[in-house]
Amino acid sequence: MERGGLFRLGLINSMKKLPFFLPFGGCRGRCVYCSQSTITGTANIPSPEYVSSVLRELDGPREICFFGGSFCRFGISKVKDYLDSVVDCAPEGSRIRFSTYPGDLSDASVRNLIKAYPIACIELGIPSLDPNVLSLCKREADPEAVIEDIKTIMDESLPLGVQMMIGLPGQTKESSIKDLKILAEIKGPISWDLRLYPCLVLEGTELENMMTKGTYKPLTLDQAIEWGGLFIDCALSFGFNPIRIGLQESELLASKVRGGPHHPALGEMIASESLVRKLTRTNWTGPWIVPEEHISKFTGHGCFGLMRLAELTGTTTTAVSEKLSFFPPAGKIL
């Protein structure tokens, strides 16, 4: 049964987030696509003492995030230092979010430590569960072991999310949706946060060499939008909560992209694609009634959403716009 509603990117988790980036922190290897210094804008890992000094200056609760590496591979002592910095120095009501490799929580002592803190979400890095894709990406992961690790973590009732990718070497739409279905079956009716990253070719990565040699062909922008829209549409129907699509745009990132679907509005266009798929699946010919918060998904970026709706229904933008109406969210005074 389809559980997902219309796509509201990141609206479910409203607490302000404060990210700390730990580039390659805890990573035992380097995936062919990864360049954390480019993604995060730094090559330095902040110390727990530095984190504490920043948190003391906050004026209200935040969701303190540790991204850019595999958090639980720092070792139990340093992980505890980072977690303690939040509990001791952040305003009351703050919570913790971090990304890590699923196997890092296979140790019961690590899980027991984590459970003692106010965890908002543990984001598990699962770019793919396809053995061939993982091998081509030089990703240290055994899909069967990853699945068992996730089940073990779930037994502790820890809040989970996933970070996934599309457009990886050897990956197909079908294999990525299969991965999503596997995770959906594991999580059951629980909602998991989801970050989706269409693969970019970044300067200095092995993937750049693969592209140069012709052994890897990155997605075009149109391919990424279509694939991403399908992926997000499926994710919503499986009960995932998409909170981000694509890397955070920056001048540094833009200067380091060598190939792939780089566009500052990629996430919004994929969200539009997902919404249009939802509408046409529900009612192929219209009319369609949509919350007004989604107007930009139809009118933004050269009326991308309107054009896709017209394309999928075999009509014109004028015709579909006449069948679209928007209503205010609940509680809004007209």
GROMACS .gro file of C-alpha atoms in nm, residues 192-315:
model
  124
  192TRP     CA    1   1.362   0.695   0.787
  193ASP     CA    2   1.524   1.019   0.677
  194LEU     CA    3   1.677   0.995   0.332
  195ARG     CA    4   1.950   1.193   0.161
  196LEU     CA    5   1.998   1.124  -0.209
  197TYR     CA    6   2.316   1.223  -0.388
  198PRO     CA    7   2.336   1.197  -0.767
  199CYS     CA    8   2.698   1.111  -0.840
  200LEU     CA    9   2.927   1.395  -0.950
  201VAL     CA   10   3.278   1.359  -1.088
  202LEU     CA   11   3.503   1.568  -0.865
  203GLU     CA   12   3.855   1.683  -0.940
  204GLY     CA   13   4.128   1.457  -0.807
  205THR     CA   14   3.910   1.150  -0.757
  206GLU     CA   15   3.963   0.811  -0.912
  207LEU     CA   16   3.626   0.856  -1.077
  208GLU     CA   17   3.773   1.146  -1.274
  209ASN     CA   18   4.040   0.910  -1.407
  210MET     CA   19   3.773   0.652  -1.493
  211MET     CA   20   3.575   0.915  -1.683
  212THR     CA   21   3.886   1.031  -1.869
  213LYS     CA   22   3.967   0.673  -1.969
  214GLY     CA   23   3.610   0.613  -2.081
  215THR     CA   24   3.536   0.342  -1.825
  216TYR     CA   25   3.274   0.557  -1.654
  217LYS     CA   26   3.009   0.777  -1.811
  218PRO     CA   27   2.844   1.023  -1.573
  219LEU     CA   28   2.475   1.100  -1.580
  220THR     CA   29   2.351   1.397  -1.778
  221LEU     CA   30   2.132   1.650  -1.600
  222ASP     CA   31   1.818   1.515  -1.768
  223GLN     CA   32   1.908   1.157  -1.678
  224ALA     CA   33   1.967   1.251  -1.314
  225ILE     CA   34   1.634   1.435  -1.292
  226GLU     CA   35   1.441   1.144  -1.439
  227TRP     CA   36   1.621   0.881  -1.229
  228GLY     CA   37   1.611   1.094  -0.916
  229GLY     CA   38   1.241   1.169  -0.959
  230LEU     CA   39   1.164   0.800  -0.992
  231PHE     CA   40   1.380   0.720  -0.690
  232ILE     CA   41   1.221   0.983  -0.467
  233ASP     CA   42   0.873   0.888  -0.582
  234CYS     CA   43   0.942   0.527  -0.483
  235ALA     CA   44   1.107   0.636  -0.157
  236LEU     CA   45   0.799   0.833  -0.054
  237SER     CA   46   0.572   0.540  -0.136
  238PHE     CA   47   0.795   0.319   0.083
  239GLY     CA   48   0.769   0.558   0.379
  240PHE     CA   49   1.104   0.739   0.359
  241ASN     CA   50   1.135   1.109   0.447
  242PRO     CA   51   1.360   1.283   0.191
  243ILE     CA   52   1.546   1.564   0.366
  244ARG     CA   53   1.806   1.648   0.102
  245ILE     CA   54   1.880   1.587  -0.265
  246GLY     CA   55   2.226   1.668  -0.399
  247LEU     CA   56   2.534   1.819  -0.243
  248GLN     CA   57   2.525   2.162  -0.081
  249GLU     CA   58   2.610   2.411  -0.353
  250SER     CA   59   2.923   2.624  -0.307
  251GLU     CA   60   3.174   2.810  -0.521
  252LEU     CA   61   3.438   2.553  -0.429
  253LEU     CA   62   3.218   2.262  -0.535
  254ALA     CA   63   3.128   2.431  -0.863
  255SER     CA   64   3.496   2.487  -0.940
  256LYS     CA   65   3.585   2.122  -0.874
  257VAL     CA   66   3.311   1.943  -1.068
  258ARG     CA   67   3.452   1.772  -1.377
  259GLY     CA   68   3.144   1.584  -1.489
  260GLY     CA   69   2.797   1.472  -1.398
  261PRO     CA   70   2.463   1.644  -1.325
  262HIS     CA   71   2.583   1.957  -1.151
  263HIS     CA   72   2.315   2.226  -1.121
  264PRO     CA   73   2.233   2.456  -0.828
  265ALA     CA   74   1.864   2.365  -0.857
  266LEU     CA   75   1.910   1.991  -0.911
  267GLY     CA   76   1.733   1.899  -0.589
  268GLU     CA   77   1.433   2.119  -0.666
  269MET     CA   78   1.401   1.981  -1.019
  270ILE     CA   79   1.415   1.622  -0.893
  271ALA     CA   80   1.150   1.714  -0.636
  272SER     CA   81   0.936   1.856  -0.919
  273GLU     CA   82   0.983   1.537  -1.120
  274SER     CA   83   0.878   1.329  -0.821
  275LEU     CA   84   0.568   1.543  -0.764
  276VAL     CA   85   0.464   1.525  -1.129
  277ARG     CA   86   0.501   1.146  -1.125
  278LYS     CA   87   0.282   1.132  -0.816
  279LEU     CA   88   0.011   1.344  -0.978
  280THR     CA   89   0.002   1.154  -1.305
  281ARG     CA   90  -0.005   0.821  -1.129
  282THR     CA   91  -0.297   0.934  -0.914
  283ASN     CA   92  -0.490   1.103  -1.195
  284TRP     CA   93  -0.351   1.084  -1.546
  285THR     CA   94  -0.568   1.352  -1.706
  286GLY     CA   95  -0.635   1.589  -1.417
  287PRO     CA   96  -0.765   1.804  -1.265
  288TRP     CA   97  -0.501   1.821  -0.994
  289ILE     CA   98  -0.531   2.000  -0.660
  290VAL     CA   99  -0.196   2.067  -0.493
  291PRO     CA  100  -0.090   2.248  -0.172
  292GLU     CA  101   0.024   2.600  -0.259
  293GLU     CA  102   0.367   2.536  -0.105
  294HIS     CA  103   0.442   2.338  -0.422
  295ILE     CA  104   0.373   2.623  -0.668
  296SER     CA  105   0.745   2.678  -0.726
  297LYS     CA  106   0.782   2.317  -0.838
  298PHE     CA  107   0.567   2.404  -1.137
  299THR     CA  108   0.664   2.766  -1.204
  300GLY     CA  109   1.033   2.766  -1.110
  301HIS     CA  110   1.333   2.696  -1.332
  302GLY     CA  111   1.161   2.784  -1.658
  303CYS     CA  112   0.831   2.624  -1.554
  304PHE     CA  113   1.009   2.290  -1.537
  305GLY     CA  114   0.728   2.113  -1.350
  306LEU     CA  115   0.460   2.238  -1.587
  307MET     CA  116   0.660   2.125  -1.888
  308ARG     CA  117   0.719   1.779  -1.739
  309LEU     CA  118   0.350   1.744  -1.652
  310ALA     CA  119   0.259   1.838  -2.009
  311GLU     CA  120   0.519   1.599  -2.149
  312LEU     CA  121   0.407   1.303  -1.938
  313THR     CA  122   0.039   1.359  -2.017
  314GLY     CA  123   0.093   1.431  -2.386
  315THR     CA  124  -0.058   1.778  -2.383
   0.00000   0.00000   0.00000
